[in-house]
């Protein structure tokens, strides 16, 4: 067939090479991503290649080239000419989290960094399963819109300094197709494919500096610290190879971040942080990530924590929300039904399992099982204590919120399962930041 003869390689040739442990050449990788995007490589063939990669892995050059090929399947944003209204050139910096429970950090982080004169183009996503989505949280604010044109995005960055919005369909379209296939072929966990999926979109965004928050623990995608470290190192290498100043923090996701897991209640908690209050772990991680983002953009030795206390970051938050049609002073949605789970015994709260709390919030309506599902803005779990605290029998541990009371029973079971109470001798390690990983 003339059409097949025009192709540089065949899918079987590529599959066989990786199946047998060989290194895929640059030309082979470029052809594979392009041919799959064009439909020349069939879904079953790409499934076989994904599985071969899962078992045989990829070296640094292969992963870097694979990522570049996915970037080249679509558009790449360019912020090199971005200036503020006075004409001053703006550096750009971005953050990516691998996802967790109660992870509302983007909400206070973007305006905090922007308050120091660095632009933050934060292209975010929606939640799926037990992990919450940044866009779902912000859509709890009346009037706020997630979708912006490139022109609106650039204008808001110039005038406000921070944007949190949905990523356009033009960024790394090959990844969207490939991710859907990985999701149904048990190859999501392949580190080369995870790393290239995340980094192809982040590099295509065009930011100059990228800070990665790689979560590890019960509520994280990576449960094992060694695997989380490998993923972090791989992504840092990819960013470095693409001339993006990239660092990663390994952070603890055995326990939910903060005291809320939901949408409106996480917005509420984020505003508390911007007002100088909020849970200590949310403040700690926000400040740590902001410090890394600013340092990568050349701004060091500044009082990051002070910007949360003096209102600078709150001012940017209000302008950022208003620029996208939201009313930051409007009352947030409140769930119709609530139930409080109490401590079954006296002692030290040793565990409040992030996965079970995330599943409870999802069950109550805060998350979705399929991308097309809707979410309840007011649903979620409000926690009253964190691991390490002394609790008495009957003391409130968490309040469950939902508009659909028939979901309450299962959510209660999940929260009860999340709780472990013991003696002070078994007090848990509650460190939040486990390590910092930079380019080697």
Short mmCIF file of C-alpha atoms in Angstrom, two decimals:
data_model
loop_
_atom_site.label_atom_id
_atom_site.label_comp_id
_atom_site.label_asym_id
_atom_site.label_seq_id
_atom_site.Cartn_x
_atom_site.Cartn_y
_atom_site.Cartn_z
CA UNK A 1 0.00 0.00 0.00
CA UNK A 2 1.52 3.37 -1.01
CA UNK A 3 0.36 5.09 2.20
CA UNK A 4 2.13 2.59 4.43
CA UNK A 5 5.28 2.68 2.29
CA UNK A 6 5.53 6.44 2.88
CA UNK A 7 5.90 5.94 6.63
CA UNK A 8 9.42 6.15 8.07
CA UNK A 9 8.89 3.29 10.54
CA UNK A 10 6.26 0.71 11.40
CA UNK A 11 4.51 0.42 14.75
CA UNK A 12 5.57 -3.21 15.09
CA UNK A 13 9.21 -2.21 14.62
CA UNK A 14 9.00 0.34 17.44
CA UNK A 15 7.12 -2.01 19.77
CA UNK A 16 9.64 -4.79 19.19
CA UNK A 17 12.59 -2.50 19.84
CA UNK A 18 11.26 -1.41 23.25
CA UNK A 19 9.89 -4.84 24.14
CA UNK A 20 13.40 -6.24 23.77
CA UNK A 21 14.91 -3.54 25.96
CA UNK A 22 16.37 -1.39 23.20
CA UNK A 23 16.74 2.39 23.17
CA UNK A 24 14.34 4.17 20.84
CA UNK A 25 16.14 6.60 18.51
CA UNK A 26 15.15 10.25 18.30
CA UNK A 27 13.70 9.69 14.83
CA UNK A 28 11.73 6.67 16.01
CA UNK A 29 10.22 8.63 18.93
CA UNK A 30 9.35 11.64 16.77
CA UNK A 31 7.64 9.38 14.25
CA UNK A 32 5.76 7.43 16.94
CA UNK A 33 4.13 10.47 18.56
CA UNK A 34 3.32 12.04 15.19
CA UNK A 35 1.97 8.80 13.72
CA UNK A 36 -0.18 8.09 16.77
CA UNK A 37 -1.59 11.63 16.67
CA UNK A 38 -2.41 11.16 12.97
CA UNK A 39 -4.05 7.78 13.59
CA UNK A 40 -1.44 5.73 11.73
CA UNK A 41 -0.56 3.81 14.90
CA UNK A 42 -3.63 1.94 16.13
CA UNK A 43 -4.81 2.08 19.73
CA UNK A 44 -3.89 -1.57 20.36
CA UNK A 45 -0.39 -0.94 19.02
CA UNK A 46 0.15 2.11 21.23
CA UNK A 47 -1.20 0.07 24.15
CA UNK A 48 1.47 -2.56 23.48
CA UNK A 49 4.18 0.10 23.31
CA UNK A 50 2.99 1.69 26.56
CA UNK A 51 3.20 -1.70 28.27
CA UNK A 52 6.69 -2.27 26.85
CA UNK A 53 7.74 1.11 28.26
CA UNK A 54 6.13 0.21 31.59
CA UNK A 55 8.30 -2.90 31.89
CA UNK A 56 11.49 -1.81 30.11
CA UNK A 57 11.58 1.88 31.07
CA UNK A 58 13.27 4.71 29.19
CA UNK A 59 16.58 6.47 29.67
CA UNK A 60 16.91 10.23 30.12
CA UNK A 61 17.40 10.94 26.42
CA UNK A 62 14.37 8.86 25.43
CA UNK A 63 12.09 10.55 27.99
CA UNK A 64 13.34 14.00 26.99
CA UNK A 65 12.77 13.33 23.29
CA UNK A 66 9.34 11.75 23.97
CA UNK A 67 8.34 14.86 25.93
CA UNK A 68 9.62 17.19 23.19
CA UNK A 69 7.66 15.25 20.57
CA UNK A 70 4.45 15.65 22.58
CA UNK A 71 5.11 19.38 22.97
CA UNK A 72 5.64 19.66 19.22
CA UNK A 73 2.24 18.05 18.57
CA UNK A 74 0.61 21.38 19.48
CA UNK A 75 1.26 25.02 20.26
CA UNK A 76 3.80 26.43 22.68
CA UNK A 77 3.08 29.61 24.58
CA UNK A 78 5.70 32.36 24.71
CA UNK A 79 5.80 34.88 27.56
CA UNK A 80 9.17 36.38 26.62
CA UNK A 81 7.56 39.69 25.62
CA UNK A 82 5.28 39.94 28.67
CA UNK A 83 5.39 43.31 30.47
CA UNK A 84 3.43 45.06 33.19
CA UNK A 85 1.41 48.23 32.37
CA UNK A 86 4.52 50.41 32.87
CA UNK A 87 6.43 48.41 30.27
CA UNK A 88 8.63 46.55 32.75
CA UNK A 89 9.49 43.02 31.60
CA UNK A 90 7.88 40.29 33.72
CA UNK A 91 9.50 36.99 34.62
CA UNK A 92 7.14 34.00 34.74
CA UNK A 93 6.97 31.14 37.20
CA UNK A 94 4.57 28.24 37.66
CA UNK A 95 3.82 25.41 40.08
CA UNK A 96 2.52 21.90 39.49
CA UNK A 97 1.21 19.51 42.13
CA UNK A 98 0.86 15.80 41.47
CA UNK A 99 -2.44 15.94 43.35
CA UNK A 100 -3.69 15.26 46.82
CA UNK A 101 -6.50 15.76 49.33
CA UNK A 102 -7.19 19.27 50.60
CA UNK A 103 -4.55 20.61 48.22
CA UNK A 104 -5.79 24.17 47.78
CA UNK A 105 -2.26 25.60 47.69
CA UNK A 106 -2.57 27.12 44.20
CA UNK A 107 -5.28 29.52 45.42
CA UNK A 108 -3.16 31.49 47.92
CA UNK A 109 0.12 30.72 46.13
CA UNK A 110 -0.53 32.40 42.77
CA UNK A 111 -1.49 35.82 44.20
CA UNK A 112 1.26 35.59 46.82
CA UNK A 113 3.99 35.15 44.19
CA UNK A 114 2.42 37.77 41.91
CA UNK A 115 2.50 40.30 44.77
CA UNK A 116 6.30 40.37 44.32
CA UNK A 117 6.07 41.40 40.66
CA UNK A 118 6.49 37.95 39.08
CA UNK A 119 3.80 36.72 36.66
CA UNK A 120 2.10 33.38 37.45
CA UNK A 121 0.38 31.68 34.48
CA UNK A 122 -1.23 28.83 36.43
CA UNK A 123 -3.03 26.55 33.98
CA UNK A 124 -4.99 24.10 36.11
CA UNK A 125 -7.38 21.18 35.84
CA UNK A 126 -10.46 19.62 37.38
CA UNK A 127 -10.63 16.88 39.96
CA UNK A 128 -11.16 13.22 39.15
CA UNK A 129 -11.69 10.58 41.82
CA UNK A 130 -10.44 11.36 45.33
CA UNK A 131 -8.19 14.29 44.34
CA UNK A 132 -9.69 17.76 44.13
CA UNK A 133 -9.41 20.07 41.14
CA UNK A 134 -8.32 23.71 41.37
CA UNK A 135 -10.90 24.84 38.80
CA UNK A 136 -13.72 23.09 40.68
CA UNK A 137 -12.77 24.96 43.84
CA UNK A 138 -12.68 28.36 42.15
CA UNK A 139 -15.97 27.75 40.36
CA UNK A 140 -17.60 27.77 43.80
CA UNK A 141 -17.06 31.56 43.68
CA UNK A 142 -20.14 33.18 42.08
CA UNK A 143 -19.43 34.44 38.56
CA UNK A 144 -15.87 33.10 38.26
CA UNK A 145 -14.98 31.60 34.86
CA UNK A 146 -12.21 29.12 34.11
CA UNK A 147 -11.96 29.46 30.33
CA UNK A 148 -9.88 32.33 28.94
CA UNK A 149 -8.61 33.04 25.46
CA UNK A 150 -4.86 33.48 25.02
CA UNK A 151 -5.46 37.22 24.63
CA UNK A 152 -7.39 37.38 27.93
CA UNK A 153 -4.71 35.32 29.65
CA UNK A 154 -1.88 37.61 28.50
CA UNK A 155 -3.86 40.73 29.38
CA UNK A 156 -4.63 39.50 32.89
CA UNK A 157 -1.01 38.46 33.46
CA UNK A 158 0.14 41.91 32.43
CA UNK A 159 -2.40 43.85 34.50
CA UNK A 160 -2.91 41.60 37.53
CA UNK A 161 0.14 39.34 37.56
CA UNK A 162 -1.67 36.05 38.19
CA UNK A 163 -4.02 33.81 36.23
CA UNK A 164 -5.57 30.51 37.29
CA UNK A 165 -7.49 29.10 34.34
CA UNK A 166 -8.16 26.02 32.23
CA UNK A 167 -5.44 24.88 29.85
CA UNK A 168 -6.28 25.31 26.18
CA UNK A 169 -6.78 22.32 23.92
CA UNK A 170 -3.82 23.35 21.78
CA UNK A 171 -1.18 22.43 24.39
CA UNK A 172 0.35 18.96 23.82
CA UNK A 173 -2.73 17.38 22.18
CA UNK A 174 -0.81 14.10 21.80
CA UNK A 175 -0.73 13.84 25.58
CA UNK A 176 -4.50 14.11 25.88
CA UNK A 177 -4.94 11.18 23.50
CA UNK A 178 -2.16 9.17 25.10
CA UNK A 179 -3.35 9.77 28.66
CA UNK A 180 -6.83 8.47 27.87
CA UNK A 181 -5.26 5.28 26.51
CA UNK A 182 -2.96 4.84 29.51
CA UNK A 183 -5.94 5.24 31.82
CA UNK A 184 -7.68 2.15 30.39
CA UNK A 185 -4.60 -0.05 29.85
CA UNK A 186 -3.07 -0.10 33.37
CA UNK A 187 -0.02 1.92 32.28
CA UNK A 188 -0.72 5.18 34.13
CA UNK A 189 1.97 4.30 36.70
CA UNK A 190 4.85 4.12 34.18
CA UNK A 191 7.18 6.87 35.43
CA UNK A 192 8.53 7.84 31.98
CA UNK A 193 4.94 8.29 30.77
CA UNK A 194 3.76 10.14 33.90
CA UNK A 195 6.73 12.50 33.79
CA UNK A 196 6.45 13.25 30.08
CA UNK A 197 2.67 13.74 30.38
CA UNK A 198 3.01 16.35 33.12
CA UNK A 199 6.08 18.08 31.75
CA UNK A 200 4.96 18.26 28.12
CA UNK A 201 2.05 20.47 29.17
CA UNK A 202 4.07 22.50 31.68
CA UNK A 203 6.93 23.16 29.25
CA UNK A 204 4.46 24.01 26.48
CA UNK A 205 2.97 26.66 28.80
CA UNK A 206 6.18 28.59 28.29
CA UNK A 207 7.01 29.50 31.89
CA UNK A 208 10.61 30.37 32.74
CA UNK A 209 10.63 28.68 36.16
CA UNK A 210 8.72 25.63 37.39
CA UNK A 211 8.36 24.30 40.93
CA UNK A 212 6.97 20.78 41.34
CA UNK A 213 5.09 19.65 44.43
CA UNK A 214 5.43 15.86 44.29
CA UNK A 215 3.20 14.29 46.88
CA UNK A 216 3.87 10.96 48.57
CA UNK A 217 1.67 8.91 50.89
CA UNK A 218 -1.81 7.50 51.27
CA UNK A 219 -3.67 10.30 49.48
CA UNK A 220 -1.07 10.75 46.74
CA UNK A 221 -0.72 9.14 43.36
CA UNK A 222 2.68 7.88 44.51
CA UNK A 223 2.35 5.94 47.78
CA UNK A 224 6.03 5.00 47.97
CA UNK A 225 8.70 7.62 48.69
CA UNK A 226 11.33 5.97 46.46
CA UNK A 227 8.98 6.05 43.46
CA UNK A 228 7.93 9.64 44.23
CA UNK A 229 11.59 10.62 44.37
CA UNK A 230 12.26 8.92 41.02
CA UNK A 231 9.32 10.75 39.47
CA UNK A 232 10.49 14.09 40.90
CA UNK A 233 14.06 13.58 39.64
CA UNK A 234 12.80 12.56 36.20
CA UNK A 235 10.60 15.66 35.90
CA UNK A 236 13.34 17.98 37.14
CA UNK A 237 15.66 16.51 34.50
CA UNK A 238 13.02 17.03 31.80
CA UNK A 239 12.54 20.65 32.77
CA UNK A 240 16.30 21.23 32.88
CA UNK A 241 16.77 19.61 29.46
CA UNK A 242 14.10 21.98 28.09
CA UNK A 243 15.89 25.04 29.59
CA UNK A 244 13.19 25.54 32.22
CA UNK A 245 14.57 26.28 35.69
CA UNK A 246 12.96 23.38 37.59
CA UNK A 247 13.03 22.18 41.20
CA UNK A 248 10.80 19.81 43.15
CA UNK A 249 9.66 19.43 46.75
CA UNK A 250 8.65 16.02 48.07
CA UNK A 251 5.71 16.62 50.41
CA UNK A 252 3.72 14.45 52.79
CA UNK A 253 0.22 13.38 51.75
CA UNK A 254 -0.51 10.82 54.47
CA UNK A 255 -2.85 13.42 55.98
CA UNK A 256 -5.02 15.96 54.09
CA UNK A 257 -3.61 19.46 53.72
CA UNK A 258 -5.30 21.92 56.01
CA UNK A 259 -8.66 21.34 57.66
CA UNK A 260 -10.92 21.16 54.59
CA UNK A 261 -11.44 18.83 51.63
CA UNK A 262 -14.07 20.05 49.19
CA UNK A 263 -14.63 23.05 46.95
CA UNK A 264 -16.25 26.08 48.62
CA UNK A 265 -14.78 25.16 52.01
CA UNK A 266 -11.28 25.02 50.50
CA UNK A 267 -11.79 28.48 48.97
CA UNK A 268 -12.85 29.71 52.40
CA UNK A 269 -9.70 28.27 53.96
CA UNK A 270 -7.50 29.77 51.23
CA UNK A 271 -8.93 33.22 51.92
CA UNK A 272 -8.11 32.71 55.61
CA UNK A 273 -4.48 32.06 54.62
CA UNK A 274 -4.43 35.18 52.43
CA UNK A 275 -5.78 37.13 55.41
CA UNK A 276 -2.83 36.04 57.54
CA UNK A 277 -4.47 33.06 59.27
CA UNK A 278 -5.35 29.54 58.20
CA UNK A 279 -3.90 26.13 59.10
CA UNK A 280 -0.15 26.04 59.73
CA UNK A 281 0.56 23.30 57.17
CA UNK A 282 -1.16 25.21 54.35
CA UNK A 283 0.77 28.34 55.29
CA UNK A 284 4.06 26.41 55.50
CA UNK A 285 3.73 24.82 52.09
CA UNK A 286 2.45 28.01 50.45
CA UNK A 287 5.44 29.96 51.75
CA UNK A 288 7.92 27.20 50.84
CA UNK A 289 6.65 26.90 47.25
CA UNK A 290 6.45 30.68 46.84
CA UNK A 291 10.03 31.03 48.05
CA UNK A 292 11.21 28.49 45.46
CA UNK A 293 9.18 30.11 42.67
CA UNK A 294 10.52 33.56 43.45
CA UNK A 295 14.11 32.34 43.78
CA UNK A 296 13.87 30.70 40.37
CA UNK A 297 12.72 34.04 38.97
CA UNK A 298 15.69 35.80 40.57
CA UNK A 299 13.95 37.25 43.64
CA UNK A 300 15.61 36.16 46.87
CA UNK A 301 15.82 37.27 50.50
CA UNK A 302 12.27 38.65 50.59
CA UNK A 303 9.67 38.33 53.36
CA UNK A 304 7.29 35.86 51.75
CA UNK A 305 5.38 35.09 54.95
CA UNK A 306 5.00 38.83 55.58
CA UNK A 307 3.15 39.27 52.30
CA UNK A 308 0.39 37.03 53.70
CA UNK A 309 0.24 39.12 56.84
CA UNK A 310 0.29 42.62 55.33
CA UNK A 311 -2.48 42.16 52.74
CA UNK A 312 -0.33 42.35 49.57
CA UNK A 313 -1.34 38.87 48.45
CA UNK A 314 -5.01 39.44 49.33
CA UNK A 315 -5.09 42.51 47.08
CA UNK A 316 -3.87 40.43 44.12
CA UNK A 317 -6.39 37.68 44.94
CA UNK A 318 -9.30 40.11 44.76
CA UNK A 319 -8.11 41.55 41.46
CA UNK A 320 -7.45 38.08 40.03
CA UNK A 321 -10.93 36.81 40.92
CA UNK A 322 -12.61 39.99 39.63
CA UNK A 323 -10.70 39.83 36.33
CA UNK A 324 -12.31 36.44 35.67
CA UNK A 325 -15.83 37.60 36.53
CA UNK A 326 -15.90 36.44 40.14
CA UNK A 327 -17.11 38.24 43.23
CA UNK A 328 -14.62 37.63 46.03
CA UNK A 329 -17.03 39.13 48.57
CA UNK A 330 -19.98 36.95 47.61
CA UNK A 331 -21.25 34.29 49.99
CA UNK A 332 -19.95 30.84 49.09
CA UNK A 333 -22.34 27.90 48.66
CA UNK A 334 -23.20 25.96 51.82
CA UNK A 335 -24.27 22.30 51.89
CA UNK A 336 -27.80 21.51 53.03
CA UNK A 337 -26.92 18.53 55.21
CA UNK A 338 -24.16 17.91 57.76
CA UNK A 339 -23.04 15.19 60.15
CA UNK A 340 -20.20 15.23 62.68
CA UNK A 341 -18.03 12.17 63.29
CA UNK A 342 -16.61 12.04 66.83
CA UNK A 343 -13.61 10.37 68.44
CA UNK A 344 -14.41 6.76 69.44
CA UNK A 345 -11.87 6.86 72.29
CA UNK A 346 -9.49 9.11 74.20
CA UNK A 347 -5.86 9.39 73.16
CA UNK A 348 -3.59 10.87 70.52
CA UNK A 349 -4.92 11.08 66.98
CA UNK A 350 -2.27 8.99 65.23
CA UNK A 351 -3.79 8.99 61.78
CA UNK A 352 -6.38 10.78 59.65
CA UNK A 353 -5.89 8.89 56.42
CA UNK A 354 -5.78 11.17 53.39
CA UNK A 355 -7.15 8.60 50.95
CA UNK A 356 -10.20 7.80 53.09
CA UNK A 357 -10.92 11.50 53.71
CA UNK A 358 -10.58 12.16 49.97
CA UNK A 359 -12.93 9.28 49.16
CA UNK A 360 -15.41 10.59 51.72
CA UNK A 361 -15.38 14.07 50.15
CA UNK A 362 -15.80 12.49 46.72
CA UNK A 363 -18.69 10.32 47.94
CA UNK A 364 -20.41 13.39 49.39
CA UNK A 365 -20.34 15.08 45.98
CA UNK A 366 -17.16 17.18 46.04
CA UNK A 367 -15.54 15.13 43.25
CA UNK A 368 -16.43 13.24 40.13
CA UNK A 369 -16.08 9.66 38.90
CA UNK A 370 -16.10 10.70 35.21
CA UNK A 371 -14.87 13.89 33.58
CA UNK A 372 -18.39 14.83 32.50
CA UNK A 373 -19.85 14.58 36.04
CA UNK A 374 -20.82 17.73 37.95
CA UNK A 375 -19.68 18.51 41.48
CA UNK A 376 -21.41 19.99 44.52
CA UNK A 377 -19.79 23.28 45.50
CA UNK A 378 -20.69 22.95 49.18
CA UNK A 379 -19.90 19.26 49.67
CA UNK A 380 -16.84 17.99 51.49
CA UNK A 381 -15.21 17.21 54.82
CA UNK A 382 -14.30 19.83 57.42
CA UNK A 383 -11.70 18.46 59.86
CA UNK A 384 -11.47 19.70 63.44
CA UNK A 385 -8.17 18.11 64.52
CA UNK A 386 -4.99 16.83 62.85
CA UNK A 387 -2.69 13.89 63.72
CA UNK A 388 -0.65 14.52 66.85
CA UNK A 389 -3.53 16.17 68.70
CA UNK A 390 -4.89 14.82 71.99
CA UNK A 391 -8.59 14.00 71.67
CA UNK A 392 -11.28 12.95 74.13
CA UNK A 393 -13.99 10.39 73.51
CA UNK A 394 -16.95 12.08 71.79
CA UNK A 395 -14.89 15.07 70.64
CA UNK A 396 -15.62 16.18 67.04
CA UNK A 397 -13.10 14.87 64.50
CA UNK A 398 -14.73 15.85 61.21
CA UNK A 399 -17.98 17.31 59.87
CA UNK A 400 -19.38 15.90 56.64
CA UNK A 401 -21.23 18.20 54.25
CA UNK A 402 -23.51 17.34 51.32
CA UNK A 403 -26.71 18.19 49.45
CA UNK A 404 -27.48 14.48 49.01
CA UNK A 405 -28.09 12.89 52.43
CA UNK A 406 -28.34 9.39 50.95
CA UNK A 407 -24.55 9.57 50.44
CA UNK A 408 -23.86 10.33 54.08
CA UNK A 409 -23.78 6.76 55.45
CA UNK A 410 -20.93 5.60 53.19
CA UNK A 411 -18.97 8.81 53.82
CA UNK A 412 -19.31 8.33 57.58
CA UNK A 413 -17.87 4.82 57.24
CA UNK A 414 -14.89 6.18 55.29
CA UNK A 415 -14.14 8.92 57.85
CA UNK A 416 -14.43 6.45 60.72
CA UNK A 417 -11.99 4.19 58.87
CA UNK A 418 -9.60 7.13 58.42
CA UNK A 419 -9.26 7.66 62.18
CA UNK A 420 -6.63 5.95 64.31
CA UNK A 421 -6.25 6.84 68.00
CA UNK A 422 -3.46 5.58 70.26
CA UNK A 423 -0.97 6.57 72.93
CA UNK A 424 1.40 9.52 73.03
CA UNK A 425 4.30 7.07 72.69
CA UNK A 426 3.18 6.40 69.12
CA UNK A 427 2.85 10.08 68.19
CA UNK A 428 3.28 10.28 64.38
CA UNK A 429 5.88 12.09 62.30
CA UNK A 430 3.97 15.09 60.95
CA UNK A 431 6.73 16.60 58.81
CA UNK A 432 5.26 18.23 55.71
CA UNK A 433 8.28 18.82 53.45
CA UNK A 434 10.34 15.67 53.05
CA UNK A 435 13.03 16.82 50.63
CA UNK A 436 14.06 19.31 47.93
CA UNK A 437 15.22 17.99 44.57
CA UNK A 438 17.16 20.13 42.10
CA UNK A 439 18.92 19.44 38.81
CA UNK A 440 22.15 17.45 38.97
#
